[in-house]
mmCIF file of C-alpha atoms and ligand atoms in Angstrom:
data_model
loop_
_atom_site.group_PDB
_atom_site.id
_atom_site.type_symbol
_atom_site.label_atom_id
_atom_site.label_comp_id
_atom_site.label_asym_id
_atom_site.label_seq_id
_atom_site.Cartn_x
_atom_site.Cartn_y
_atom_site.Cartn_z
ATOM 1 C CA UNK A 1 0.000 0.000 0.000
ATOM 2 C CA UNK A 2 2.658 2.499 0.577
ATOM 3 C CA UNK A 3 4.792 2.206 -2.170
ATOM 4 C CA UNK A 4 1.506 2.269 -4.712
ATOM 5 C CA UNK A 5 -0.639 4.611 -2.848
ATOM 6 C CA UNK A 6 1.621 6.626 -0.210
ATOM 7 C CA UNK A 7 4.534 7.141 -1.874
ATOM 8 C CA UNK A 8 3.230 8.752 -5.429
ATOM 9 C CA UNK A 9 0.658 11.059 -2.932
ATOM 10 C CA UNK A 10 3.860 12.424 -0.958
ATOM 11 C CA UNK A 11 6.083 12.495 -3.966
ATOM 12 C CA UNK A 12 3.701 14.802 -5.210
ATOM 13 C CA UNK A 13 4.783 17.272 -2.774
ATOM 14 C CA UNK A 14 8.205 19.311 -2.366
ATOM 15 C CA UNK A 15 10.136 16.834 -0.377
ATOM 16 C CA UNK A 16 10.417 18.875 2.653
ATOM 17 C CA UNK A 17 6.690 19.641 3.067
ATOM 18 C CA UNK A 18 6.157 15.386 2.295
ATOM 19 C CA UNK A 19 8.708 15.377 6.037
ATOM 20 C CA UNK A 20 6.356 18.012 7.477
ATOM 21 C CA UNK A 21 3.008 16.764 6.717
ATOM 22 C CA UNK A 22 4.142 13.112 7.470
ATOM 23 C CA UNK A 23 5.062 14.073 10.899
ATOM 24 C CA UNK A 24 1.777 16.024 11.320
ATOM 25 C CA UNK A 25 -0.345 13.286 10.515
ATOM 26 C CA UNK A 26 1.803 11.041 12.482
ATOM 27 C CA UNK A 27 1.034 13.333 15.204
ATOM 28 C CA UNK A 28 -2.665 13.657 14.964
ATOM 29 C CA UNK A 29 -3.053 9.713 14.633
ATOM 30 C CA UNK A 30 -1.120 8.880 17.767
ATOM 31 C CA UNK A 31 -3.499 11.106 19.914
ATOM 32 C CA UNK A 32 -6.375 8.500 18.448
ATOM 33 C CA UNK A 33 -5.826 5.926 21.713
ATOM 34 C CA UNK A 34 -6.169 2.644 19.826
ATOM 35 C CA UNK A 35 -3.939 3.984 16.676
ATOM 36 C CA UNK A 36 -0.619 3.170 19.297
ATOM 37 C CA UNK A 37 -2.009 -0.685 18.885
ATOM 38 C CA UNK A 38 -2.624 -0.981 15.223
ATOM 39 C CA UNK A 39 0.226 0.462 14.428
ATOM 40 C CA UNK A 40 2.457 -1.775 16.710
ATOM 41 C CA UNK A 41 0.628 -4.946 15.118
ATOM 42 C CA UNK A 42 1.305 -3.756 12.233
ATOM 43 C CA UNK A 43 5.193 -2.967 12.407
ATOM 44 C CA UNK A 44 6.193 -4.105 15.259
ATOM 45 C CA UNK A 45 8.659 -7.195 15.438
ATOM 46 C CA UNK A 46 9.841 -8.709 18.458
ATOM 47 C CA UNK A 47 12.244 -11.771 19.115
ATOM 48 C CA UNK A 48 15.051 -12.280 21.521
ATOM 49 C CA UNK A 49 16.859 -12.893 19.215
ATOM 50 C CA UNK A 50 17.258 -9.501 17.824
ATOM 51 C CA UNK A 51 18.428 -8.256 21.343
ATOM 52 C CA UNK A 52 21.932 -7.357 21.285
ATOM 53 C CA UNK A 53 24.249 -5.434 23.532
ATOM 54 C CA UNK A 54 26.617 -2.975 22.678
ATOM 55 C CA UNK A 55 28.559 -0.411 24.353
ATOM 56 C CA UNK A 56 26.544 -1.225 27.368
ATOM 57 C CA UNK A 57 23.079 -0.424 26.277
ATOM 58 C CA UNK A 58 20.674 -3.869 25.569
ATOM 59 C CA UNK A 59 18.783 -2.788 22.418
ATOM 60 C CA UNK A 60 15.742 -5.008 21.453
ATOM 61 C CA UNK A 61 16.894 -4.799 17.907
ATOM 62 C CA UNK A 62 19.712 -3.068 16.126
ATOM 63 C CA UNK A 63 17.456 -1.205 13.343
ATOM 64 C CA UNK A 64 17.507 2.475 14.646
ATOM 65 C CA UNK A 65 15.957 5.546 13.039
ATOM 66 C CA UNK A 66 19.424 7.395 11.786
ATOM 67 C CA UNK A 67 19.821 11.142 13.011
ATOM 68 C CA UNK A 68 18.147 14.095 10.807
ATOM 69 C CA UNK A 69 14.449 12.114 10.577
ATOM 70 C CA UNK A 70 13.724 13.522 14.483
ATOM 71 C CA UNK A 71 15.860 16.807 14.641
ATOM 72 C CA UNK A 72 13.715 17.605 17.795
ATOM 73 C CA UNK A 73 12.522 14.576 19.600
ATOM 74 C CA UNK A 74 8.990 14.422 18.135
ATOM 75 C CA UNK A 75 8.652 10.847 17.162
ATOM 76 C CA UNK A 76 10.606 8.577 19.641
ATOM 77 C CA UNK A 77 7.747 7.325 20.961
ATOM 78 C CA UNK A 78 5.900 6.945 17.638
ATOM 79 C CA UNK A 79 8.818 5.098 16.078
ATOM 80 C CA UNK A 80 9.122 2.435 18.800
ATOM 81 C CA UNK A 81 5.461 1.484 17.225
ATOM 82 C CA UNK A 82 7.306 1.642 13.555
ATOM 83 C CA UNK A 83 9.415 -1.460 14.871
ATOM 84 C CA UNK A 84 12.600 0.450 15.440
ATOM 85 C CA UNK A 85 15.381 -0.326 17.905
ATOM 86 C CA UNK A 86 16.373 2.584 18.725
ATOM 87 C CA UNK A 87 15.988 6.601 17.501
ATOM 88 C CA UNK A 88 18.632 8.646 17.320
ATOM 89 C CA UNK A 89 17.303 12.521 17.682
ATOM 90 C CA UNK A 90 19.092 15.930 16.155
ATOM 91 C CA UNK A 91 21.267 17.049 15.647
ATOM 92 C CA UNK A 92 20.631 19.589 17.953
ATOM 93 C CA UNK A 93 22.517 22.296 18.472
ATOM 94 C CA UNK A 94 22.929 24.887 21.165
ATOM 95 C CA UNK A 95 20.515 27.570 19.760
ATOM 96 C CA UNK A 96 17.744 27.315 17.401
ATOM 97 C CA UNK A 97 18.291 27.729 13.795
ATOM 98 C CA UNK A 98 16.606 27.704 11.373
ATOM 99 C CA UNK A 99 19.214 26.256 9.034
ATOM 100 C CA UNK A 100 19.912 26.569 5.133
ATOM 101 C CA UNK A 101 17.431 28.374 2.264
ATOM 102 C CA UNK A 102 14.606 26.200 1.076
ATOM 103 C CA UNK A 103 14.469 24.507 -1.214
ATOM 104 C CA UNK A 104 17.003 22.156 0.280
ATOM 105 C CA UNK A 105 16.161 18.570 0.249
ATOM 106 C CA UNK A 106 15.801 17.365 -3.062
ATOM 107 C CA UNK A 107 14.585 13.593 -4.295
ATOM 108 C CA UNK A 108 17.077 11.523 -6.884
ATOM 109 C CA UNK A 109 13.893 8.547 -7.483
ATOM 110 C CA UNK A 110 16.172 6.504 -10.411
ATOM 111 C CA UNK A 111 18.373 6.478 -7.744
ATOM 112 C CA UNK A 112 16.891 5.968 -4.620
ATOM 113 C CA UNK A 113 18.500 8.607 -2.836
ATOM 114 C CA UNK A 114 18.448 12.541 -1.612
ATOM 115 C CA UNK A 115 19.769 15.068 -1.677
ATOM 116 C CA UNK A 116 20.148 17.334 1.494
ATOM 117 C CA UNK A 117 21.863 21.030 2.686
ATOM 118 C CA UNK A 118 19.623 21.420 5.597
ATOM 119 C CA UNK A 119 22.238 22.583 7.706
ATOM 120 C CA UNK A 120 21.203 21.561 11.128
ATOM 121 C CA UNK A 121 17.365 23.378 11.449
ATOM 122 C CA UNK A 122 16.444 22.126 15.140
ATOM 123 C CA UNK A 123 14.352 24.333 17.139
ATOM 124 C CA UNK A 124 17.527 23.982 19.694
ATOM 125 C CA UNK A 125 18.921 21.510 22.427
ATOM 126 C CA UNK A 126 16.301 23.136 25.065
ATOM 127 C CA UNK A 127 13.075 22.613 23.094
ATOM 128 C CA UNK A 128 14.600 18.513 22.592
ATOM 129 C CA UNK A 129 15.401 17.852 25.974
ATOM 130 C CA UNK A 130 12.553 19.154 27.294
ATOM 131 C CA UNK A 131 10.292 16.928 24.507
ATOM 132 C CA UNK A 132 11.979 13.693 25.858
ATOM 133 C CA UNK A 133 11.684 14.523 29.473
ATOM 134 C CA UNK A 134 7.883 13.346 28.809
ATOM 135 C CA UNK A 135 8.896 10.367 26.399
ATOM 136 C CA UNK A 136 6.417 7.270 27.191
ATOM 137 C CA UNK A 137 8.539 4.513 25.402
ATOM 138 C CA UNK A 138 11.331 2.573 27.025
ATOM 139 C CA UNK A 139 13.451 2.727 23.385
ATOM 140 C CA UNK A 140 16.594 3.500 23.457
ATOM 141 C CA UNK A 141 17.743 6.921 22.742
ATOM 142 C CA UNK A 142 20.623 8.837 21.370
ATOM 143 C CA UNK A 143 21.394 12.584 21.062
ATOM 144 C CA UNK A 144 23.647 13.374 18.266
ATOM 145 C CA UNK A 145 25.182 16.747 18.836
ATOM 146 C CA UNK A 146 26.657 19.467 16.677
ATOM 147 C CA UNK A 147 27.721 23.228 16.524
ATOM 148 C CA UNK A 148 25.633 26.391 15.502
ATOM 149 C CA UNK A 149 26.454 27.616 12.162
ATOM 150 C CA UNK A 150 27.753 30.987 13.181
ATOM 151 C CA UNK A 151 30.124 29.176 16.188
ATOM 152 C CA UNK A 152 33.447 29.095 14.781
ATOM 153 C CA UNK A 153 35.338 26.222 15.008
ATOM 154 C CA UNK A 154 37.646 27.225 17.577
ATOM 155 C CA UNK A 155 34.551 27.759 19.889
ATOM 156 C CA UNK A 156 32.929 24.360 18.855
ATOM 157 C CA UNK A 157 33.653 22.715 21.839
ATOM 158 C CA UNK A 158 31.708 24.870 24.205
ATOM 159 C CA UNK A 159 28.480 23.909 21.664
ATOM 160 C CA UNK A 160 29.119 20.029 22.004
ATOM 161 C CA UNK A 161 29.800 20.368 25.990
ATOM 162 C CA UNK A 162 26.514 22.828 26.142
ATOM 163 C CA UNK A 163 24.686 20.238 24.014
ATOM 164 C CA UNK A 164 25.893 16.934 26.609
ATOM 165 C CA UNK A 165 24.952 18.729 29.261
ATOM 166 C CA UNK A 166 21.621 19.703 28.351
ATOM 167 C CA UNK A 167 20.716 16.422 26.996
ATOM 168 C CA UNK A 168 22.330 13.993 29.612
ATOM 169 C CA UNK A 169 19.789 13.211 31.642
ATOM 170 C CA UNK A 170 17.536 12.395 28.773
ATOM 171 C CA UNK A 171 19.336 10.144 26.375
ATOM 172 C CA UNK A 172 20.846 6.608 26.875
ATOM 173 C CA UNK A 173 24.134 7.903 24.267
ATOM 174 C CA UNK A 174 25.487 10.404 22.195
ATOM 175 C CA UNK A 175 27.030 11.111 18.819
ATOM 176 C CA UNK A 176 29.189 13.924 18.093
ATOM 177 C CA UNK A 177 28.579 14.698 15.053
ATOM 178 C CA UNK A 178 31.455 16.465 12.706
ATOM 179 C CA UNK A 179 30.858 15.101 9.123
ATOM 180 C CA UNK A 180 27.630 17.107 7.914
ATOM 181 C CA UNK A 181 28.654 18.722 4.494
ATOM 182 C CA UNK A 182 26.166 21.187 5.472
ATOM 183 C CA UNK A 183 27.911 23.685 7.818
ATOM 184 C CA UNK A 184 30.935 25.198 6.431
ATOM 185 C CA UNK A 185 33.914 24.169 8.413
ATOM 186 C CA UNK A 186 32.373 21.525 10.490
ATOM 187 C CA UNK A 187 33.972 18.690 8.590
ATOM 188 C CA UNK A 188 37.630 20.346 9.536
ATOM 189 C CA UNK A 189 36.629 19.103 13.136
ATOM 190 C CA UNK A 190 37.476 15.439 11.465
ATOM 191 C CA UNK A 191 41.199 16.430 11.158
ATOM 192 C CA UNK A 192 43.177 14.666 13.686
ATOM 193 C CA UNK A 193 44.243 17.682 15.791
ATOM 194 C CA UNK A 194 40.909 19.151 16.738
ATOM 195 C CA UNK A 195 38.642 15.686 16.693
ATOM 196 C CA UNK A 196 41.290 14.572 19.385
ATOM 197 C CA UNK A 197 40.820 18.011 21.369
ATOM 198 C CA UNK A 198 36.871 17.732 21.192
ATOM 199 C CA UNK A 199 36.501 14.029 21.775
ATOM 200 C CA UNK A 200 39.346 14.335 24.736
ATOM 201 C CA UNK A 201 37.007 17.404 26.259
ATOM 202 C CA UNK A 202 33.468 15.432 26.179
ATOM 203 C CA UNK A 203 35.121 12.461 27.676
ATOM 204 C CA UNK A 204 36.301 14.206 30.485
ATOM 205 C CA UNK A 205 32.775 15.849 31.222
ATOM 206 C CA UNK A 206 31.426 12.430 30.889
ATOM 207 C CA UNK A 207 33.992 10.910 33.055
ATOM 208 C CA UNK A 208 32.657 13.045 36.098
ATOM 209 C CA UNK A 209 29.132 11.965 35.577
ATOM 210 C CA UNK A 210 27.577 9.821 37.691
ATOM 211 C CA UNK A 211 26.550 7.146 34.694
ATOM 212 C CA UNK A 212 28.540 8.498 32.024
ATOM 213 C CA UNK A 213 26.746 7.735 28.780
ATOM 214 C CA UNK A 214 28.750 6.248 25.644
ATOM 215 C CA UNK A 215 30.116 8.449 23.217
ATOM 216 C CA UNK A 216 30.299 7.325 19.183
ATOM 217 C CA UNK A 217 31.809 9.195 16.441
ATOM 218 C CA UNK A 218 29.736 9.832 13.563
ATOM 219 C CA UNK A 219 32.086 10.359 10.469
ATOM 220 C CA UNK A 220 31.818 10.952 6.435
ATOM 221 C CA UNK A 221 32.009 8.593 3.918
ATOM 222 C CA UNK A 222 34.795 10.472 2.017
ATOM 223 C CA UNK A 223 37.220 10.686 4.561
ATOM 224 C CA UNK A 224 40.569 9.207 3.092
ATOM 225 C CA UNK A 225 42.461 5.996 4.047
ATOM 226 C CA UNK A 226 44.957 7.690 6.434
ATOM 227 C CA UNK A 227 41.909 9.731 8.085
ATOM 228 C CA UNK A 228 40.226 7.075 8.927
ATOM 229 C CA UNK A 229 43.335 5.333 10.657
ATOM 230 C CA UNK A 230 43.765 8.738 12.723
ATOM 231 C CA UNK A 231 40.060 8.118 13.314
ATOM 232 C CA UNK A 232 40.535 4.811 14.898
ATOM 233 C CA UNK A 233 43.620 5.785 16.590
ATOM 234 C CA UNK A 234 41.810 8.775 18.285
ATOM 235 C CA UNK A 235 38.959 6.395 19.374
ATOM 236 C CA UNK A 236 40.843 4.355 20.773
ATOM 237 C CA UNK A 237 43.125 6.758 22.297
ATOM 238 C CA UNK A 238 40.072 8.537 23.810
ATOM 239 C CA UNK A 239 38.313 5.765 24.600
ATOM 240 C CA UNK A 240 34.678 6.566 23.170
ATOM 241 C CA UNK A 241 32.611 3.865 22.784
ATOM 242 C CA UNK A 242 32.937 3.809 18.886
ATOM 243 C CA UNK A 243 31.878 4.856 15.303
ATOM 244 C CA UNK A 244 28.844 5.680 13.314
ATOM 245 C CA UNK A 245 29.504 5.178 9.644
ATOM 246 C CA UNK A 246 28.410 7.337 7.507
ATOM 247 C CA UNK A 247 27.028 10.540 7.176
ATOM 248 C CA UNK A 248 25.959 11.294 3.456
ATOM 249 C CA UNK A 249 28.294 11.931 1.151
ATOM 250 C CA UNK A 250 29.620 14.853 -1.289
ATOM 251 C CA UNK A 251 30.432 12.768 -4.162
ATOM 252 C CA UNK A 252 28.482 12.611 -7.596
ATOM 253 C CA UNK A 253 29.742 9.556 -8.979
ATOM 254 C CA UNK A 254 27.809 6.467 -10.445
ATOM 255 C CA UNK A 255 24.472 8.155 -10.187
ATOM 256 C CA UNK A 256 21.283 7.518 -12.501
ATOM 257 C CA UNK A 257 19.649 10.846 -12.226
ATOM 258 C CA UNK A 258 20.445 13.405 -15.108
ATOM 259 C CA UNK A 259 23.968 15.010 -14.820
ATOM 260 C CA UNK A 260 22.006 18.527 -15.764
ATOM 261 C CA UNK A 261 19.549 17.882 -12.719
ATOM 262 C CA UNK A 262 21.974 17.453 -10.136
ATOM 263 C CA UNK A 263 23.799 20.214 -10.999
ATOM 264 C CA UNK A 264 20.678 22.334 -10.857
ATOM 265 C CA UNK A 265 20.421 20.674 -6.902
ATOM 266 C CA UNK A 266 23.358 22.169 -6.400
ATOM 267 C CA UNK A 267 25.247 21.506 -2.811
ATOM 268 C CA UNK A 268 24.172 18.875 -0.361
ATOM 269 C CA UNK A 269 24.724 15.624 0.608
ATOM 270 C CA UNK A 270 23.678 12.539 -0.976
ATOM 271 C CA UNK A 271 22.326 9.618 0.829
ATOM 272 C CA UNK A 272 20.601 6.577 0.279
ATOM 273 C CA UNK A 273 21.653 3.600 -2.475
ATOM 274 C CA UNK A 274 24.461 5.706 -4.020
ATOM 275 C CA UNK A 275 26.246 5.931 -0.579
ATOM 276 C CA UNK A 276 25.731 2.562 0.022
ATOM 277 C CA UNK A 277 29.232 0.537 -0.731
ATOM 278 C CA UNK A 278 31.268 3.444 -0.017
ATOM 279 C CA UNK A 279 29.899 3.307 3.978
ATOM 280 C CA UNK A 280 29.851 -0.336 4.043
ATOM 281 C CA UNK A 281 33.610 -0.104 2.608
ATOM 282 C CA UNK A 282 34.168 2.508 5.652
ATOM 283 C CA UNK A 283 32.733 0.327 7.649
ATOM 284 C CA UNK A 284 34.963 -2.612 6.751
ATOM 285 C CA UNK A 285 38.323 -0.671 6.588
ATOM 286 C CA UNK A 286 37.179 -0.018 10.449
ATOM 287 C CA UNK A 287 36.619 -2.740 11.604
ATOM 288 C CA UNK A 288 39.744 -4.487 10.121
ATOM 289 C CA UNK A 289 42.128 -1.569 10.955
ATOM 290 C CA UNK A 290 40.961 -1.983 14.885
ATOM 291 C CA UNK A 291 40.599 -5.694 15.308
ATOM 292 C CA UNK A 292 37.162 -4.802 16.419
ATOM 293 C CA UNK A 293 37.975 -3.340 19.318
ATOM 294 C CA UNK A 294 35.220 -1.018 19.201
ATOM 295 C CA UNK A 295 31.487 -1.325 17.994
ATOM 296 C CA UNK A 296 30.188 0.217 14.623
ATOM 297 C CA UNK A 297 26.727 1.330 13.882
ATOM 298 C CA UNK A 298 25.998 1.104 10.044
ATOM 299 C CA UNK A 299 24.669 3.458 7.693
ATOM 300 C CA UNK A 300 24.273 4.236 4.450
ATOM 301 C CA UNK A 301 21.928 3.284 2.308
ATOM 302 C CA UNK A 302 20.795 0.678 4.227
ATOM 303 C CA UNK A 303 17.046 -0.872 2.088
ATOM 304 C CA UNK A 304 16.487 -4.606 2.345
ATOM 305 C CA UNK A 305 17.208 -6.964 4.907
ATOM 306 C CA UNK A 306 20.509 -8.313 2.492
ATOM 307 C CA UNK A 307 21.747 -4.196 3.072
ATOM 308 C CA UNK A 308 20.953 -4.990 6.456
ATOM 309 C CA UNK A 309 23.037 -8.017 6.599
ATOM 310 C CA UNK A 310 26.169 -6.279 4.065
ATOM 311 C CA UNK A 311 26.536 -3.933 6.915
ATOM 312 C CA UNK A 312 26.632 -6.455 9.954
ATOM 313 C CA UNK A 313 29.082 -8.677 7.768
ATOM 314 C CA UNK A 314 31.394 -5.468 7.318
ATOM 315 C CA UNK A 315 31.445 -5.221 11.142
ATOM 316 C CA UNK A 316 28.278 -3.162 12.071
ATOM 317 C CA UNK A 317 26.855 -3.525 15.426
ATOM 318 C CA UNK A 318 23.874 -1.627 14.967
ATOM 319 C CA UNK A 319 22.164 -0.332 11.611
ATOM 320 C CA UNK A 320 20.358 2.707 10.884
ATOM 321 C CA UNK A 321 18.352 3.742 8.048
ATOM 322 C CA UNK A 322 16.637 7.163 7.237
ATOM 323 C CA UNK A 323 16.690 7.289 2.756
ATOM 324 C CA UNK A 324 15.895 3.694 2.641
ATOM 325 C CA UNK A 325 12.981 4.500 5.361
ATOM 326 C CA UNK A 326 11.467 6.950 3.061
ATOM 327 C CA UNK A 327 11.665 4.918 -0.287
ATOM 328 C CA UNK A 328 10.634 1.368 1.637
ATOM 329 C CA UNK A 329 8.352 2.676 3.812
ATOM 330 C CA UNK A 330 7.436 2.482 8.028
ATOM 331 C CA UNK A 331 7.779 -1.491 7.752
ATOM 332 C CA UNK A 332 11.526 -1.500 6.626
ATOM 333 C CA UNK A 333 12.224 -1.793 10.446
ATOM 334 C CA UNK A 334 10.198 -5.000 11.061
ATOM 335 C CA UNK A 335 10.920 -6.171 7.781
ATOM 336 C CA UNK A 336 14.708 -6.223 7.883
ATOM 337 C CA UNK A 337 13.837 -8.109 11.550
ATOM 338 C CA UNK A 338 12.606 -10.414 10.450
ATOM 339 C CA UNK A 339 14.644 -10.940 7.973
ATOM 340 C CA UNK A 340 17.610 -11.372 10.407
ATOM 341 C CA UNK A 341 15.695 -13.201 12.237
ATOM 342 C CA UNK A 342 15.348 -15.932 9.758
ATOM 343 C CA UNK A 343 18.891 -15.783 8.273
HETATM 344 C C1 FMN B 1 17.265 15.059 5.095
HETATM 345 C C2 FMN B 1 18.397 14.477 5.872
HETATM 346 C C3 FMN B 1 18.814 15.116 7.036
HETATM 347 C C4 FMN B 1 19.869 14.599 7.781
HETATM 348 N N1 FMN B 1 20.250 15.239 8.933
HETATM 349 C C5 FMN B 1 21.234 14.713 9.676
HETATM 350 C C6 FMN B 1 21.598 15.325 10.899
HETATM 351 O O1 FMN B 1 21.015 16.319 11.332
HETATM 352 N N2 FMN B 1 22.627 14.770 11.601
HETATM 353 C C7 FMN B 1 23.287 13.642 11.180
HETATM 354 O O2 FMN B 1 24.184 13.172 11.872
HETATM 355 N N3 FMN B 1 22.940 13.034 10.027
HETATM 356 C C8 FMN B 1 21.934 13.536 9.281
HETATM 357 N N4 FMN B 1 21.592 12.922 8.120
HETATM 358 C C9 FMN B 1 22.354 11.739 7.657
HETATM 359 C C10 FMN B 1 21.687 10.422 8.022
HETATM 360 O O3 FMN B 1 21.581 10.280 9.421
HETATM 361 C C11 FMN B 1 22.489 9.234 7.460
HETATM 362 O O4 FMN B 1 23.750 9.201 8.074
HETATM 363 C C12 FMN B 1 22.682 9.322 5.944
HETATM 364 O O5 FMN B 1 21.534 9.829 5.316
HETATM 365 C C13 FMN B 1 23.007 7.957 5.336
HETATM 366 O O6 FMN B 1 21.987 7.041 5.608
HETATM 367 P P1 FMN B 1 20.786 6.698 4.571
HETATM 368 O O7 FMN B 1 21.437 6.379 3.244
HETATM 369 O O8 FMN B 1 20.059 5.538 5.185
HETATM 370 O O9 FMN B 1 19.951 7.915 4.482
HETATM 371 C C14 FMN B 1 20.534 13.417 7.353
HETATM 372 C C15 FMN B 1 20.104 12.777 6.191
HETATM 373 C C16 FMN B 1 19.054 13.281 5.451
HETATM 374 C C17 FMN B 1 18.618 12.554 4.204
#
């Protein structure tokens, strides 16, 4: 029903406003009491043997919402009933914003993907934390954290140890977040110098708290070879709990859509199928580099329950999916459970 009914209505819209009115509807149905029910019949999949621990946490399946979907904490509790593991909300940053010019999210449909520059809209870490104080669900939840666009770089850390501290009480982990292509400069936070300072700094802070939370990485998919063995050097230097792979990426290449038509799109970054090898290669080169001595959460272009299972044979831990969400529909969660399940 989605993909012949649902998808053509809200791929009639702008792509942004399809996000917006989703959300709304999403909203008004979940105040209906016995919508909660249907809903979790209808995605929800549960087995024990989807349970798996990492870093800690016990999640009752690894398929999480990935950052960007949830910028403020709206729909944790509706996406536990969408059969998802875990949600991962933001990023948030310090102060509202309301992030780049519209339009700025842009559909590739031959190939499955999007294109994105929405430069880290969130209505701020305040209006978030205060939106999961009153979360119902027991899912697990992470706060990925970034920098206001006007904070220079030299001042990010006081916007990811603002954002921690805000947000501790109310999430189970956190992602610092450095490889959006979408705020200028925030991507030179990956070079080895700086990500060392930053991830050194929230360490520290969470070192003093009483239960401190764990801390994962989430990096590009076009970081070079020797970045991404300063990457796992600094991890494990640091001793954060470990990596998201990927982010979306800012190459161009291999891609169905007309060359003429992306170049009208303009700046962004692409996710969904194209990005898919290049973060499971990430992934890989990871995991090999550091013996596994750290846990991976894969994403990228994640779709079908055989993505699904690329990504846990390249190392993953835990998946995410947000493109492959939109194109598949609210039961890719359950679907790629039971998948796994049966494999
Ligand atoms: C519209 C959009 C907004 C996003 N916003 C964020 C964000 O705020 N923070 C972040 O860490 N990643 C963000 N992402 C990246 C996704 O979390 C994910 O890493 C990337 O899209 C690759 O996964 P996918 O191919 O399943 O979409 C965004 C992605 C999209 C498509």
């Amino acid at each position: 029903m989605y993909k012949h009914l649902v998808l053509p209505l809200l791929f009639n819209m702008n792509a942004e406003k399809a996000h917006g009115f989703v959300t709304g509807i999403l909203h008004f149905l979940f105040r209906i009491p016995f919508i909660k029910s249907i809903f979790k019949r209808l995605y929800s999949f549960e087995h024990p043997a989807l349970a798996v621990t990492v870093a800690g946490l016990t999640f009752k399946n690894p398929v999480g919402l990935a950052a960007g979907f949830d910028k403020n904490a709206e729909l944790v509790d509706i996406m536990e009933t969408l059969g998802f593991g875990f949600v991962e909300i933001g990023t948030v940053t310090p102060r509202p914003q309301p992030g780049n010019e519209k339009p700025r999210l842009f559909r590739l449909k031959p190939d499955k993907a999007l294109i994105n520059r929405m430069g880290f809209n969130n209505r701020g870490v305040e209006v978030a934390a205060a939106r999961l104080k009153y979360r119902q669900s027991s899912i697990l939840v992470g706060g990925n954290i970034g920098k206001n666009k006007d904070t220079p770089n030299e001042k990010a850390l006081d916007d990811y140890i603002y954002c921690f501290n805000k947000l501790y009480d109310f999430v189970d982990y956190f992602v610092v977040n450095v490889s959006s292509p979408n705020t200028p400069g925030l991507r030179e936070l990956q070079e080895k110098g700086p990500l060392k300072q930053l991830l050194t700094a929230v360490q520290q802070l969470n070192a003093a708290q009483p239960a401190p939370r764990p801390v994962f990485l989430k990096i590009a998919p076009d970081l070079t070879m020797a970045q991404l063995d300063d990457i796992v050097e600094i991890v494990l230097e640091t001793k954060i709990a470990g990596v998201i792979a990927t982010n979306t990426t800012i190459s161009r290449s291999n891609l169905k859509t007309a060359a003429s038509a992306i170049e009208e799109i303009g700046a962004g970054g692409l996710s969904g199928a194209p990005v898919e090898q290049a973060s499971t290669d990430v992934i890989r080169y990871i995991r090999e580099k550091s013996s596994g001595a750290f846990p991976i959460i894969g994403v990228g272009g994640i779709s079908s329950v055989a993505g699904a299972k690329t990504k846990l044979a390249a190392g993953a831990s835990l998946l995410q999916v947000y493109t492959g969400f939109i194109y598949e529909g609210p039961g890719l969660a359950s679907r790629i459970c039971k998948g796994l399940v049966k494999s």
